[in-house]
Coordinates of C-alpha atoms in Angstrom, one line a residue:
Chain A
M1 CA 83.2 -44.9 -103.7
P2 CA 79.8 -44.8 -102.0
Y3 CA 79.9 -44.1 -98.3
S4 CA 80.3 -46.9 -95.8
R5 CA 76.9 -48.2 -94.8
L6 CA 75.4 -48.9 -91.4
I7 CA 72.5 -51.4 -91.6
P8 CA 70.3 -52.2 -88.6
C9 CA 68.8 -55.7 -88.9
L10 CA 65.3 -56.5 -87.5
D11 CA 64.2 -60.1 -86.8
V12 CA 60.5 -60.5 -87.6
A13 CA 58.2 -63.3 -86.5
N14 CA 54.5 -63.3 -87.4
G15 CA 54.6 -59.7 -88.4
R16 CA 56.2 -58.5 -85.1
V17 CA 59.8 -57.5 -84.4
V18 CA 61.3 -59.9 -81.9
K19 CA 64.6 -60.0 -80.0
G20 CA 65.6 -57.4 -77.6
V21 CA 64.4 -54.1 -78.9
S22 CA 64.2 -51.6 -76.0
F23 CA 61.2 -49.3 -75.8
V24 CA 62.9 -45.9 -75.6
G25 CA 60.9 -43.5 -77.6
L26 CA 58.8 -46.1 -79.3
R27 CA 55.0 -46.4 -79.0
D28 CA 55.1 -50.1 -80.0
V29 CA 58.5 -51.8 -80.0
G30 CA 57.1 -54.8 -81.8
D31 CA 55.8 -52.9 -84.8
P32 CA 58.2 -53.3 -87.7
V33 CA 56.8 -50.3 -89.5
E34 CA 57.3 -47.9 -86.6
L35 CA 60.7 -49.2 -85.8
A36 CA 61.8 -49.0 -89.5
K37 CA 60.8 -45.4 -89.6
F38 CA 62.5 -44.7 -86.4
Y39 CA 65.8 -46.1 -87.6
S40 CA 65.5 -44.4 -90.9
D41 CA 65.0 -41.0 -89.1
G42 CA 68.0 -41.9 -86.9
G43 CA 70.3 -42.2 -89.9
A44 CA 70.2 -45.9 -90.9
D45 CA 71.6 -46.2 -94.5
E46 CA 69.5 -49.2 -95.2
L47 CA 67.6 -51.8 -93.2
V48 CA 67.4 -55.6 -93.3
F49 CA 64.3 -57.6 -92.2
L50 CA 64.7 -61.2 -91.5
D51 CA 61.6 -63.3 -91.3
I52 CA 62.4 -65.9 -88.8
T53 CA 59.0 -67.6 -89.0
A54 CA 59.6 -69.4 -92.3
T55 CA 56.1 -70.8 -92.5
P56 CA 53.6 -70.3 -95.3
E57 CA 51.4 -68.3 -92.9
G58 CA 54.4 -66.2 -91.8
A59 CA 55.3 -65.5 -95.5
K60 CA 51.9 -64.0 -96.1
T61 CA 52.2 -61.8 -93.0
M62 CA 55.7 -60.8 -94.1
T63 CA 54.5 -59.7 -97.5
S64 CA 52.0 -57.4 -95.9
V65 CA 54.7 -56.0 -93.5
V66 CA 56.9 -55.3 -96.5
A67 CA 54.2 -53.4 -98.3
Q68 CA 53.5 -51.3 -95.2
V69 CA 57.2 -50.6 -94.7
A70 CA 57.6 -49.6 -98.4
D71 CA 54.8 -47.1 -98.0
V72 CA 56.5 -45.2 -95.2
L73 CA 60.3 -45.8 -95.7
E74 CA 62.4 -43.6 -98.0
I75 CA 65.6 -45.7 -97.6
P76 CA 66.3 -49.1 -99.2
F77 CA 65.6 -52.3 -97.4
T78 CA 66.4 -56.0 -97.9
V79 CA 64.1 -58.9 -96.9
G80 CA 65.4 -62.4 -96.1
G81 CA 64.1 -65.6 -94.5
G82 CA 62.0 -68.2 -96.2
I83 CA 62.6 -67.0 -99.8
R84 CA 62.9 -70.3 -101.6
T85 CA 61.6 -69.7 -105.2
V86 CA 61.6 -67.0 -107.8
D87 CA 57.9 -66.5 -107.0
D88 CA 58.8 -65.8 -103.4
A89 CA 61.3 -63.2 -104.4
S90 CA 58.9 -61.6 -106.9
R91 CA 56.2 -61.4 -104.2
I92 CA 58.6 -59.6 -101.8
I93 CA 60.0 -57.3 -104.4
E94 CA 56.7 -56.4 -105.9
A95 CA 55.5 -55.6 -102.4
G96 CA 58.2 -53.0 -102.2
A97 CA 61.4 -54.5 -101.0
D98 CA 64.6 -53.4 -102.8
R99 CA 66.4 -56.6 -102.4
V100 CA 65.9 -60.1 -101.2
S101 CA 68.4 -62.1 -99.2
L102 CA 68.9 -65.8 -100.0
N103 CA 70.4 -68.2 -97.6
S104 CA 69.8 -72.0 -97.5
A105 CA 67.7 -72.0 -100.6
A106 CA 70.7 -70.7 -102.6
L107 CA 72.8 -73.5 -101.2
S108 CA 70.4 -76.2 -102.2
N109 CA 69.6 -74.5 -105.5
P110 CA 72.3 -72.1 -106.6
E111 CA 70.5 -71.5 -109.9
L112 CA 68.0 -69.5 -107.9
I113 CA 70.6 -66.7 -107.6
S114 CA 70.9 -66.3 -111.4
E115 CA 67.1 -66.6 -112.0
I116 CA 66.3 -63.7 -109.6
A117 CA 69.3 -61.7 -110.8
E118 CA 68.1 -62.0 -114.4
L119 CA 64.6 -60.9 -113.5
F120 CA 65.4 -58.0 -111.2
G121 CA 69.1 -57.3 -111.6
S122 CA 72.1 -58.3 -109.5
Q123 CA 71.6 -55.4 -107.1
A124 CA 68.4 -57.1 -106.0
V125 CA 70.0 -60.3 -104.8
V126 CA 71.9 -60.6 -101.6
V127 CA 73.4 -64.0 -100.6
A128 CA 73.6 -64.5 -96.9
I129 CA 76.4 -66.8 -95.7
D130 CA 76.5 -68.0 -92.1
A131 CA 80.2 -68.9 -91.8
G132 CA 82.2 -70.8 -89.2
D133 CA 85.4 -72.9 -89.1
G134 CA 85.8 -72.3 -92.8
V135 CA 82.5 -73.8 -93.9
V136 CA 79.0 -72.6 -94.5
H137 CA 76.3 -73.3 -91.9
T138 CA 72.5 -73.6 -92.2
H139 CA 69.6 -73.5 -89.7
G140 CA 70.8 -70.3 -88.0
G141 CA 74.3 -71.6 -87.7
R142 CA 73.4 -74.9 -86.0
N143 CA 74.3 -77.2 -88.9
A144 CA 77.7 -77.3 -90.6
T145 CA 77.7 -78.1 -94.3
E146 CA 80.8 -79.3 -96.3
I147 CA 80.7 -76.2 -98.5
K148 CA 83.8 -74.0 -98.0
T149 CA 83.0 -70.4 -97.3
V150 CA 85.3 -68.5 -99.7
P151 CA 84.5 -70.8 -102.8
W152 CA 80.8 -70.4 -102.1
A153 CA 81.1 -66.6 -102.0
I154 CA 82.9 -66.8 -105.3
E155 CA 80.2 -69.0 -106.8
A156 CA 77.4 -66.8 -105.5
A157 CA 79.0 -63.7 -107.0
S158 CA 79.6 -65.4 -110.4
R159 CA 76.0 -66.5 -110.5
G160 CA 74.8 -63.0 -110.2
A161 CA 74.6 -62.1 -106.5
G162 CA 74.9 -58.4 -106.0
E163 CA 76.2 -58.5 -102.4
I164 CA 77.3 -61.0 -99.7
L165 CA 75.9 -60.7 -96.2
L166 CA 78.6 -62.5 -94.3
T167 CA 77.8 -63.5 -90.7
S168 CA 80.4 -65.1 -88.4
I169 CA 78.5 -67.6 -86.4
R170 CA 81.3 -67.6 -83.8
Q171 CA 81.0 -63.8 -83.3
D172 CA 77.3 -63.5 -83.7
G173 CA 75.7 -62.2 -80.5
Q174 CA 79.1 -62.0 -78.7
R175 CA 79.5 -58.2 -79.0
T176 CA 83.3 -58.6 -79.0
G177 CA 83.8 -57.4 -82.6
F178 CA 83.4 -58.7 -86.1
D179 CA 85.4 -61.5 -87.5
L180 CA 87.8 -59.3 -89.5
E181 CA 89.9 -62.1 -90.9
L182 CA 86.9 -63.9 -92.3
T183 CA 85.5 -60.6 -93.7
R184 CA 88.8 -59.8 -95.4
Q185 CA 89.2 -63.2 -96.9
V186 CA 85.8 -63.2 -98.5
R187 CA 85.9 -59.6 -99.7
E188 CA 89.3 -60.1 -101.3
A189 CA 88.1 -63.1 -103.2
I190 CA 85.2 -61.4 -104.9
S191 CA 84.4 -58.0 -106.5
I192 CA 80.9 -57.5 -105.3
P193 CA 80.3 -55.6 -102.0
V194 CA 80.3 -57.4 -98.6
I195 CA 78.3 -56.6 -95.5
A196 CA 80.0 -57.7 -92.3
S197 CA 77.7 -59.2 -89.7
G198 CA 78.0 -60.7 -86.2
G199 CA 79.8 -59.2 -83.3
A200 CA 79.2 -55.5 -83.2
G201 CA 79.4 -54.3 -79.6
N202 CA 80.6 -50.8 -79.9
A203 CA 81.5 -48.0 -82.4
Q204 CA 85.2 -49.2 -82.6
H205 CA 84.1 -52.7 -83.7
V206 CA 82.0 -51.1 -86.5
V207 CA 84.9 -48.9 -87.5
D208 CA 87.3 -51.9 -87.7
A209 CA 84.9 -53.6 -90.0
L210 CA 84.2 -50.6 -92.2
R211 CA 88.0 -50.1 -92.7
I212 CA 88.0 -53.4 -94.6
T213 CA 84.6 -53.8 -96.1
D214 CA 81.6 -51.9 -97.5
A215 CA 78.9 -52.1 -94.9
A216 CA 78.2 -53.4 -91.3
L217 CA 75.1 -55.0 -90.0
I218 CA 74.1 -54.0 -86.5
A219 CA 71.5 -55.5 -84.2
S220 CA 71.6 -55.6 -80.4
I221 CA 73.9 -52.5 -80.3
V222 CA 71.1 -50.4 -81.6
H223 CA 68.1 -52.4 -80.4
E224 CA 69.1 -51.8 -76.8
N225 CA 68.9 -48.1 -77.4
P226 CA 67.2 -47.3 -80.7
S227 CA 67.5 -43.5 -80.1
G228 CA 71.3 -44.0 -79.8
L229 CA 71.8 -44.6 -83.5
K230 CA 72.7 -40.9 -84.2
G231 CA 75.2 -41.0 -81.4
L232 CA 76.7 -44.2 -82.7
R233 CA 77.1 -42.6 -86.2
A234 CA 78.8 -39.6 -84.7
E235 CA 81.2 -41.8 -82.7
I236 CA 82.0 -43.9 -85.8
E237 CA 82.7 -40.7 -87.7
S238 CA 84.9 -39.3 -84.9
L239 CA 86.9 -42.5 -85.2
G240 CA 87.7 -41.8 -88.8
I241 CA 85.0 -43.4 -91.0
T242 CA 83.0 -41.0 -93.2
L243 CA 79.3 -41.8 -93.3
R244 CA 76.8 -40.1 -95.5
P245 CA 75.9 -36.6 -94.3
L246 CA 72.5 -36.4 -92.6
K247 CA 70.3 -33.4 -93.1
E248 CA 68.7 -32.1 -89.9
K249 CA 65.0 -32.1 -90.2
A250 CA 63.5 -28.6 -90.6
Chain B
M1 CA 42.9 -38.3 -113.8
S2 CA 46.0 -39.1 -111.8
D3 CA 48.8 -36.6 -111.5
V4 CA 51.5 -38.9 -112.5
V5 CA 51.8 -42.0 -114.8
V6 CA 54.4 -44.5 -113.7
V7 CA 55.3 -46.6 -116.7
D8 CA 54.8 -50.3 -116.3
Y9 CA 57.3 -52.5 -117.9
G10 CA 56.3 -55.8 -116.5
A11 CA 58.4 -56.5 -113.5
G12 CA 59.6 -55.1 -110.2
N13 CA 59.0 -52.6 -107.5
T14 CA 57.0 -49.6 -108.5
R15 CA 55.5 -49.3 -105.0
S16 CA 58.3 -47.2 -103.6
V17 CA 58.1 -44.6 -106.4
R18 CA 54.3 -44.3 -105.9
A19 CA 54.7 -44.0 -102.1
A20 CA 57.1 -41.1 -102.6
L21 CA 54.7 -39.4 -105.0
T22 CA 51.9 -39.9 -102.5
H23 CA 54.1 -38.4 -99.8
L24 CA 54.4 -35.3 -102.1
G25 CA 50.6 -35.2 -102.5
K26 CA 50.5 -36.6 -106.0
S27 CA 48.3 -39.4 -107.2
S28 CA 49.7 -42.0 -109.6
V29 CA 48.8 -44.9 -111.7
V30 CA 51.1 -47.7 -113.1
L31 CA 50.3 -48.5 -116.7
S32 CA 51.8 -48.8 -120.2
D33 CA 48.8 -47.5 -122.2
P34 CA 50.3 -45.2 -124.9
T35 CA 47.4 -42.6 -124.8
A36 CA 47.7 -42.2 -121.1
I37 CA 51.5 -41.8 -121.4
L38 CA 51.0 -39.1 -124.1
E39 CA 48.4 -37.2 -122.1
A40 CA 49.8 -37.4 -118.6
D41 CA 51.1 -34.2 -116.9
F42 CA 54.1 -36.0 -115.6
V43 CA 55.6 -39.4 -116.5
V44 CA 58.0 -41.5 -114.4
L45 CA 60.0 -44.2 -116.1
P46 CA 61.0 -46.2 -113.1
G47 CA 64.2 -48.3 -112.5
V48 CA 63.4 -52.0 -112.4
G49 CA 64.3 -55.1 -114.2
S50 CA 66.7 -55.6 -117.1
A51 CA 67.2 -53.4 -120.2
R52 CA 66.1 -56.1 -122.7
S53 CA 62.9 -57.2 -121.0
A54 CA 62.0 -53.6 -120.3
M55 CA 62.5 -52.5 -123.9
E56 CA 60.6 -55.6 -125.2
H57 CA 57.7 -54.7 -123.0
L58 CA 57.8 -51.0 -123.9
N59 CA 57.9 -51.9 -127.7
Q60 CA 55.1 -54.4 -127.5
T61 CA 52.7 -52.2 -125.6
G62 CA 53.4 -49.1 -127.8
A63 CA 54.7 -47.3 -124.7
A64 CA 58.1 -46.8 -126.4
D65 CA 56.7 -44.8 -129.3
A66 CA 54.4 -42.9 -126.9
L67 CA 57.4 -41.9 -124.8
R68 CA 59.2 -40.7 -128.0
T69 CA 56.3 -38.6 -129.1
R70 CA 55.8 -37.3 -125.6
F71 CA 59.4 -36.2 -125.6
D72 CA 59.0 -34.5 -129.0
N73 CA 55.9 -32.7 -127.7
G74 CA 57.8 -31.4 -124.6
G75 CA 56.0 -33.5 -122.0
A76 CA 57.9 -33.8 -118.7
T77 CA 59.4 -37.2 -118.1
L78 CA 61.7 -38.4 -115.3
G79 CA 63.7 -41.6 -115.8
I80 CA 65.0 -43.3 -112.7
C81 CA 68.0 -45.7 -112.8
L82 CA 67.3 -48.1 -115.6
G83 CA 64.6 -45.6 -116.7
M84 CA 67.4 -43.1 -117.3
Q85 CA 69.5 -45.6 -119.1
L86 CA 66.6 -46.5 -121.4
A87 CA 66.4 -42.9 -122.6
L88 CA 69.8 -43.2 -124.2
T89 CA 70.5 -44.8 -127.6
T90 CA 71.9 -48.2 -126.8
S91 CA 72.8 -50.4 -123.8
E92 CA 75.5 -53.0 -123.5
E93 CA 73.3 -54.9 -121.1
D94 CA 72.0 -58.3 -122.0
G95 CA 74.3 -58.5 -125.1
G96 CA 73.2 -55.2 -126.6
V97 CA 69.8 -53.5 -126.5
T98 CA 68.4 -50.6 -128.6
C99 CA 66.9 -48.1 -126.3
L100 CA 64.5 -45.2 -126.7
G101 CA 67.1 -42.7 -128.1
L102 CA 65.6 -39.6 -126.5
L103 CA 69.1 -38.5 -125.6
K104 CA 72.5 -39.1 -127.2
G105 CA 74.8 -41.5 -125.4
D106 CA 75.0 -45.1 -124.5
V107 CA 75.1 -47.4 -121.5
R108 CA 78.1 -49.5 -120.6
R109 CA 79.1 -52.0 -117.9
L110 CA 80.3 -50.1 -114.8
Q111 CA 84.0 -50.2 -114.2
A112 CA 84.4 -49.6 -110.5
D113 CA 86.1 -51.0 -107.5
R114 CA 82.9 -52.8 -106.5
V115 CA 80.1 -53.7 -108.8
P116 CA 77.2 -53.3 -108.3
R117 CA 77.9 -49.8 -107.0
L118 CA 75.7 -49.9 -103.9
G119 CA 75.0 -47.2 -101.4
W120 CA 74.8 -43.5 -100.8
A121 CA 77.2 -41.3 -102.7
N122 CA 77.6 -37.6 -103.3
V123 CA 76.4 -36.0 -106.5
D124 CA 78.3 -33.1 -108.1
P125 CA 77.7 -30.3 -108.5
W126 CA 74.6 -30.6 -106.4
N127 CA 76.6 -31.5 -103.3
E128 CA 73.8 -33.9 -102.1
S129 CA 73.9 -37.6 -101.3
F130 CA 71.5 -40.1 -103.0
Y131 CA 71.2 -43.8 -103.0
F132 CA 72.6 -45.8 -105.9
A133 CA 72.3 -49.5 -106.9
H134 CA 73.7 -50.1 -110.4
S135 CA 76.0 -52.3 -112.5
F136 CA 75.7 -50.3 -115.7
V137 CA 76.2 -46.6 -116.3
G138 CA 75.4 -44.1 -119.0
Q139 CA 77.6 -41.7 -120.8
S140 CA 76.1 -38.8 -122.6
P141 CA 76.8 -35.3 -123.9
D142 CA 73.7 -34.3 -122.0
T143 CA 75.2 -35.1 -118.6
V144 CA 74.3 -32.6 -115.9
A145 CA 75.7 -34.3 -112.8
T146 CA 78.3 -36.9 -111.8
S147 CA 79.2 -39.1 -108.9
D148 CA 82.7 -40.5 -108.5
G149 CA 83.1 -39.3 -112.0
F150 CA 80.2 -41.3 -113.5
C151 CA 77.4 -39.7 -115.4
V152 CA 74.4 -39.9 -112.9
A153 CA 72.0 -37.3 -114.3
V154 CA 71.1 -36.3 -117.9
R155 CA 68.8 -33.7 -119.2
N156 CA 67.6 -32.8 -122.6
G157 CA 64.5 -30.6 -123.0
S158 CA 61.6 -32.1 -121.1
F159 CA 63.5 -35.3 -120.2
F160 CA 65.3 -35.6 -116.9
G161 CA 67.1 -38.8 -116.0
V162 CA 68.9 -39.8 -112.8
Q163 CA 71.0 -42.9 -112.0
F164 CA 70.2 -42.7 -108.3
H165 CA 66.9 -43.6 -106.7
P166 CA 65.2 -40.4 -105.4
E167 CA 62.4 -42.6 -103.9
K168 CA 65.0 -44.3 -101.7
S169 CA 67.1 -41.3 -100.9
G170 CA 65.3 -39.9 -97.8
D171 CA 64.6 -36.2 -97.7
A172 CA 67.1 -35.3 -100.3
G173 CA 65.3 -37.6 -102.7
L174 CA 61.9 -36.3 -101.9
N175 CA 63.1 -32.7 -102.4
F176 CA 64.6 -33.7 -105.7
L177 CA 61.3 -35.3 -106.8
E178 CA 59.4 -32.3 -105.7
Q179 CA 61.5 -30.0 -107.9
C180 CA 61.1 -32.4 -110.8
L181 CA 57.4 -32.2 -110.5
T182 CA 57.5 -28.4 -110.8
L183 CA 59.0 -28.9 -114.3
V184 CA 55.4 -29.6 -115.6

């Protein structure tokens, strides 16, 4: 089995990182390229960028951010937010992203999952599910749909998704731990990997999630102290989860 | 002339491979021109797209024959991910595809706990971790390294193929690429 993965998530609006990144050690906290490099050096296994602008102008800016990130980053990264067509996905992947994350566009047009998977392979397609009360939500968790979470995860996997990014809208931002029951239910129903998201407040929370799934998405826990990522990794390892060995820079 | 030719097969992300090469001080171009493939000091067959569309593109452009001739002439070539799989004889992907046949062996659907196999994993006997993202896997008598028991590196003469992504594997990946470039 590959090592458990720790994946910092950066929200990007109009080409700038938004939401609570502290400035420790950073020249420009809003620069996605600098922050990406910083987290990569700190031992992130992958990164996720979410474009929260979702406007045509924002999409253009995001493509340029992706290209700049790809030029300096030597770990994989996923880009989500505003990807509604195969062309959108191609644009992001050709700019240098390894994977795209689909959310509401996959719900309204599930065929999009298969189309992108056929073109770039399943490993390039992440389906993000915002889950709460057993159903999938849209608009950042504000609107409940009638689509049940587990059946949707199964359908996404069968259509060619290579991974599920599963966010508990109840736990998101609470810092009281991941929704382990939800994570377990979804992961047991499918055979593709699952990233747990929403609720990481300390190393033990991450450890609890990594005992039942493949990867954990982290946000505020690292953004508040970007230089604490190495320490967080060490703490997770001391609690019994093996992460990939990091080489000290010469 | 550029130091490295990255073979174009019509779709996907070649930017990361080129960025890694740039980092190592090597210039690169992305193309499928047979003459350039034959004459390049070093060729990278990158890992993007699906086996069928990649082979169709390589056959149509004449790049497939150029890669075979280059191999016979001893020209150094590195295959990454799908690029390694394409060097084998056949692939099960897309209902069955005839590949380049530079090395013996074939490509089958991965049988693992989770597929795609995503993430960093140790490679034996190199004792180094690299990043993987694959749903298919090769098997070959020319296997030189494994990960979780799967064939993840093959070598025959001037062709070196790896299942992982050195361009996405941090310093370990850059070191690996640098060593490959010295094979020229």
